[in-house]
PDB file of C-alpha atoms in Angstrom:
ATOM      1  CA  MET A   1     131.800  45.036  74.049  1.00 33.00           C
ATOM      2  CA  ASN A   2     128.341  46.157  75.105  1.00 44.00           C
ATOM      3  CA  PRO A   3     125.857  43.918  73.256  1.00 46.00           C
ATOM      4  CA  THR A   4     122.922  46.305  73.702  1.00 61.00           C
ATOM      5  CA  PRO A   5     122.872  47.913  70.205  1.00 70.00           C
ATOM      6  CA  GLU A   6     122.900  44.516  68.498  1.00 71.00           C
ATOM      7  CA  ILE A   7     120.218  43.201  70.825  1.00 72.00           C
ATOM      8  CA  ALA A   8     118.115  46.334  70.282  1.00 73.00           C
ATOM      9  CA  ARG A   9     118.254  45.810  66.503  1.00 76.00           C
ATOM     10  CA  ARG A  10     117.372  42.117  66.903  1.00 79.00           C
ATOM     11  CA  ILE A  11     114.443  42.987  69.175  1.00 80.00           C
ATOM     12  CA  GLU A  12     113.149  45.552  66.694  1.00 81.00           C
ATOM     13  CA  ARG A  13     113.218  42.916  63.926  1.00 83.00           C
ATOM     14  CA  LEU A  14     111.454  40.359  66.133  1.00 83.00           C
ATOM     15  CA  VAL A  15     108.756  42.824  67.181  1.00 82.00           C
ATOM     16  CA  ARG A  16     107.928  43.561  63.529  1.00 82.00           C
ATOM     17  CA  ARG A  17     106.827  39.920  63.120  1.00 84.00           C
ATOM     18  CA  PHE A  18     103.810  40.508  65.378  1.00 84.00           C
ATOM     19  CA  PRO A  19     100.525  42.108  64.297  1.00 84.00           C
ATOM     20  CA  ASP A  20      99.515  45.452  65.794  1.00 78.00           C
ATOM     21  CA  ASP A  21      96.858  43.902  68.031  1.00 82.00           C
ATOM     22  CA  ASP A  22      99.626  42.034  69.897  1.00 85.00           C
ATOM     23  CA  VAL A  23     101.062  45.281  71.341  1.00 79.00           C
ATOM     24  CA  PRO A  24      99.947  44.627  74.955  1.00 83.00           C
ATOM     25  CA  LEU A  25     101.252  41.051  74.798  1.00 86.00           C
ATOM     26  CA  LEU A  26     104.595  42.221  73.409  1.00 84.00           C
ATOM     27  CA  VAL A  27     105.045  44.907  76.039  1.00 83.00           C
ATOM     28  CA  GLU A  28     104.240  42.411  78.783  1.00 87.00           C
ATOM     29  CA  MET A  29     106.623  39.868  77.272  1.00 86.00           C
ATOM     30  CA  LEU A  30     109.443  42.436  77.107  1.00 85.00           C
ATOM     31  CA  VAL A  31     108.974  43.510  80.717  1.00 87.00           C
ATOM     32  CA  LEU A  32     108.372  39.979  81.993  1.00 89.00           C
ATOM     33  CA  LEU A  33     111.765  38.776  80.785  1.00 85.00           C
ATOM     34  CA  ALA A  34     113.587  41.945  81.756  1.00 83.00           C
ATOM     35  CA  TYR A  35     112.177  41.701  85.290  1.00 85.00           C
ATOM     36  CA  SER A  36     112.609  37.941  85.728  1.00 84.00           C
ATOM     37  CA  ALA A  37     115.627  38.362  88.016  1.00 79.00           C
ATOM     38  CA  GLY A  38     113.686  40.751  90.254  1.00 83.00           C
ATOM     39  CA  ARG A  39     114.900  43.973  88.677  1.00 82.00           C
ATOM     40  CA  VAL A  40     115.427  45.524  85.249  1.00 81.00           C
ATOM     41  CA  ASP A  41     119.135  46.194  84.741  1.00 81.00           C
ATOM     42  CA  PRO A  42     120.323  49.082  82.523  1.00 81.00           C
ATOM     43  CA  ASP A  43     121.093  46.915  79.461  1.00 78.00           C
ATOM     44  CA  GLU A  44     117.704  45.224  79.726  1.00 79.00           C
ATOM     45  CA  GLN A  45     116.082  48.672  80.067  1.00 80.00           C
ATOM     46  CA  VAL A  46     117.645  49.658  76.732  1.00 80.00           C
ATOM     47  CA  ALA A  47     116.415  46.423  75.155  1.00 79.00           C
ATOM     48  CA  VAL A  48     112.897  46.916  76.527  1.00 80.00           C
ATOM     49  CA  SER A  49     112.910  50.533  75.329  1.00 82.00           C
ATOM     50  CA  ALA A  50     113.906  49.426  71.825  1.00 80.00           C
ATOM     51  CA  GLY A  51     111.093  46.882  71.796  1.00 80.00           C
ATOM     52  CA  ILE A  52     108.470  49.277  73.121  1.00 79.00           C
ATOM     53  CA  GLU A  53     109.527  51.988  70.689  1.00 80.00           C
ATOM     54  CA  SER A  54     109.381  49.484  67.831  1.00 78.00           C
ATOM     55  CA  VAL A  55     105.914  48.355  68.922  1.00 74.00           C
ATOM     56  CA  MET A  56     104.713  51.952  69.225  1.00 74.00           C
ATOM     57  CA  GLY A  57     106.427  53.044  66.016  1.00 75.00           C
ATOM     58  CA  THR A  58     108.025  56.098  67.625  1.00 75.00           C
ATOM     59  CA  ARG A  59     110.843  57.203  69.905  1.00 79.00           C
ATOM     60  CA  LEU A  60     109.730  57.813  73.466  1.00 75.00           C
ATOM     61  CA  PRO A  61     111.301  59.859  76.241  1.00 79.00           C
ATOM     62  CA  SER A  62     113.178  57.584  78.630  1.00 78.00           C
ATOM     63  CA  ASP A  63     111.020  58.692  81.561  1.00 83.00           C
ATOM     64  CA  HIS A  64     107.888  57.579  79.675  1.00 81.00           C
ATOM     65  CA  VAL A  65     109.408  54.174  78.986  1.00 79.00           C
ATOM     66  CA  ALA A  66     110.520  53.885  82.617  1.00 80.00           C
ATOM     67  CA  ALA A  67     106.991  54.722  83.795  1.00 84.00           C
ATOM     68  CA  LEU A  68     105.474  52.124  81.438  1.00 82.00           C
ATOM     69  CA  VAL A  69     107.962  49.496  82.631  1.00 82.00           C
ATOM     70  CA  ALA A  70     107.233  50.344  86.278  1.00 85.00           C
ATOM     71  CA  GLU A  71     103.485  50.043  85.645  1.00 86.00           C
ATOM     72  CA  CYS A  72     103.965  46.654  83.978  1.00 86.00           C
ATOM     73  CA  VAL A  73     106.173  45.460  86.853  1.00 86.00           C
ATOM     74  CA  ASP A  74     103.490  46.520  89.349  1.00 89.00           C
ATOM     75  CA  GLN A  75     100.928  44.493  87.390  1.00 86.00           C
ATOM     76  CA  LEU A  76     103.276  41.481  87.276  1.00 86.00           C
ATOM     77  CA  LEU A  77     103.801  41.621  91.007  1.00 86.00           C
ATOM     78  CA  ALA A  78     100.085  42.017  91.719  1.00 90.00           C
ATOM     79  CA  GLU A  79      99.368  38.675  90.046  1.00 88.00           C
ATOM     80  CA  SER A  80     102.790  36.955  90.259  1.00 88.00           C
ATOM     81  CA  VAL A  81     105.488  36.660  87.654  1.00 88.00           C
ATOM     82  CA  ASP A  82     104.973  32.891  87.259  1.00 90.00           C
ATOM     83  CA  LEU A  83     101.229  33.199  86.666  1.00 92.00           C
ATOM     84  CA  ARG A  84     101.778  35.944  84.103  1.00 91.00           C
ATOM     85  CA  ALA A  85     104.441  33.810  82.401  1.00 93.00           C
ATOM     86  CA  LEU A  86     101.942  30.952  82.101  1.00 95.00           C
ATOM     87  CA  ALA A  87      99.280  33.290  80.727  1.00 94.00           C
ATOM     88  CA  VAL A  88     101.685  34.883  78.242  1.00 94.00           C
ATOM     89  CA  GLY A  89     102.920  31.460  77.095  1.00 96.00           C
ATOM     90  CA  HIS A  90      99.342  30.302  76.489  1.00 97.00           C
ATOM     91  CA  LEU A  91      98.553  33.502  74.555  1.00 95.00           C
ATOM     92  CA  LEU A  92     101.644  33.074  72.402  1.00 95.00           C
ATOM     93  CA  ALA A  93     100.553  29.534  71.564  1.00 97.00           C
ATOM     94  CA  GLU A  94      96.957  30.565  70.831  1.00 96.00           C
ATOM     95  CA  ARG A  95      98.198  33.248  68.444  1.00 93.00           C
ATOM     96  CA  GLY A  96     100.679  30.954  66.702  1.00 94.00           C
ATOM     97  CA  ARG A  97     103.591  33.062  67.957  1.00 92.00           C
ATOM     98  CA  ALA A  98     105.240  30.741  70.481  1.00 95.00           C
ATOM     99  CA  GLU A  99     108.695  30.604  68.912  1.00 95.00           C
ATOM    100  CA  ASP A 100     108.747  34.270  67.877  1.00 92.00           C
ATOM    101  CA  GLY A 101     107.744  35.227  71.417  1.00 92.00           C
ATOM    102  CA  LEU A 102     110.437  33.020  72.902  1.00 95.00           C
ATOM    103  CA  ARG A 103     113.053  34.488  70.544  1.00 93.00           C
ATOM    104  CA  LEU A 104     112.016  37.945  71.697  1.00 89.00           C
ATOM    105  CA  GLY A 105     112.232  36.902  75.340  1.00 90.00           C
ATOM    106  CA  ILE A 106     115.635  35.304  74.804  1.00 92.00           C
ATOM    107  CA  ALA A 107     116.964  38.467  73.155  1.00 87.00           C
ATOM    108  CA  VAL A 108     115.780  40.601  76.081  1.00 85.00           C
ATOM    109  CA  ALA A 109     117.231  38.156  78.582  1.00 86.00           C
ATOM    110  CA  LEU A 110     120.583  38.208  76.760  1.00 86.00           C
ATOM    111  CA  ALA A 111     120.749  42.014  76.915  1.00 81.00           C
ATOM    112  CA  SER A 112     122.801  41.767  80.092  1.00 78.00           C
ATOM    113  CA  GLY A 113     125.258  39.397  78.405  1.00 80.00           C
ATOM    114  CA  ALA A 114     124.177  35.970  79.659  1.00 83.00           C
ATOM    115  CA  LEU A 115     121.070  34.134  80.775  1.00 89.00           C
ATOM    116  CA  ALA A 116     120.666  34.283  84.516  1.00 88.00           C
ATOM    117  CA  GLU A 117     119.115  31.276  86.246  1.00 92.00           C
ATOM    118  CA  ALA A 118     115.874  33.201  86.856  1.00 91.00           C
ATOM    119  CA  GLU A 119     115.685  34.117  83.163  1.00 91.00           C
ATOM    120  CA  GLN A 120     116.324  30.514  82.146  1.00 94.00           C
ATOM    121  CA  ASP A 121     113.579  29.336  84.519  1.00 95.00           C
ATOM    122  CA  LEU A 122     111.100  31.909  83.225  1.00 94.00           C
ATOM    123  CA  LEU A 123     111.862  31.016  79.611  1.00 96.00           C
ATOM    124  CA  GLY A 124     111.222  27.376  80.535  1.00 97.00           C
ATOM    125  CA  THR A 125     107.856  28.299  82.055  1.00 96.00           C
ATOM    126  CA  LEU A 126     106.919  30.322  78.969  1.00 96.00           C
ATOM    127  CA  ALA A 127     108.016  27.516  76.653  1.00 97.00           C
ATOM    128  CA  ARG A 128     106.048  24.828  78.515  1.00 97.00           C
ATOM    129  CA  ALA A 129     102.940  27.009  78.571  1.00 97.00           C
ATOM    130  CA  ALA A 130     103.371  27.698  74.857  1.00 97.00           C
ATOM    131  CA  GLY A 131     103.812  23.995  74.038  1.00 98.00           C
ATOM    132  CA  VAL A 132     107.507  24.273  73.138  1.00 98.00           C
ATOM    133  CA  SER A 133     109.788  21.479  74.342  1.00 98.00           C
ATOM    134  CA  GLY A 134     112.873  22.077  76.445  1.00 97.00           C
ATOM    135  CA  ALA A 135     115.048  20.801  73.623  1.00 98.00           C
ATOM    136  CA  ARG A 136     113.459  23.229  71.165  1.00 98.00           C
ATOM    137  CA  LEU A 137     113.906  26.089  73.663  1.00 98.00           C
ATOM    138  CA  ASP A 138     117.605  25.196  73.973  1.00 97.00           C
ATOM    139  CA  GLY A 139     117.849  25.317  70.169  1.00 98.00           C
ATOM    140  CA  LEU A 140     116.160  28.720  70.055  1.00 97.00           C
ATOM    141  CA  ILE A 141     118.515  30.062  72.716  1.00 96.00           C
ATOM    142  CA  GLU A 142     121.499  28.891  70.703  1.00 95.00           C
ATOM    143  CA  LYS A 143     120.107  30.394  67.462  1.00 94.00           C
ATOM    144  CA  VAL A 144     119.492  33.769  69.111  1.00 92.00           C
ATOM    145  CA  ARG A 145     123.002  33.742  70.603  1.00 90.00           C
ATOM    146  CA  GLU A 146     124.444  32.961  67.166  1.00 89.00           C
ATOM    147  CA  ALA A 147     122.354  35.671  65.496  1.00 85.00           C
ATOM    148  CA  LEU A 148     123.496  38.231  68.058  1.00 80.00           C
ATOM    149  CA  ALA A 149     127.128  37.225  67.472  1.00 79.00           C
ATOM    150  CA  LEU A 150     126.653  37.709  63.709  1.00 59.00           C
ATOM    151  CA  ASP A 151     125.059  41.128  64.274  1.00 60.00           C
ATOM    152  CA  ALA A 152     128.007  42.277  66.380  1.00 53.00           C
TER     153      ALA A 152
END
């Protein structure tokens, strides 16, 4: 079974928890996790598209989403993925959205079916920067996995 539709619905619900002024942070978070393994695979692209469309409140042509993702990836690479992960984690904490942001990141990372080592590492960096313990991150990962299984 392709988990993408369930993950897309979960991502849309998670995105709705954030205020409108968090749009740039959300887009960066979506792309950051999708790109953590050095590329955005097709299932992650669908998940990112669902999140971006939910943030924007409209359907977007796939080439527009691809261009936005490519622009975000270029920005990530210009600074470094790890530095952006630290900055995003700090912003999530400052805005009181650490766990919601991590849930969103976990859902994107699970779009390809399992957490790759690079995704796990990036989630750990985000969690530490956001003040979330490793044990709590493990609990969030398990809860998102369970929620996705229930949505299926």
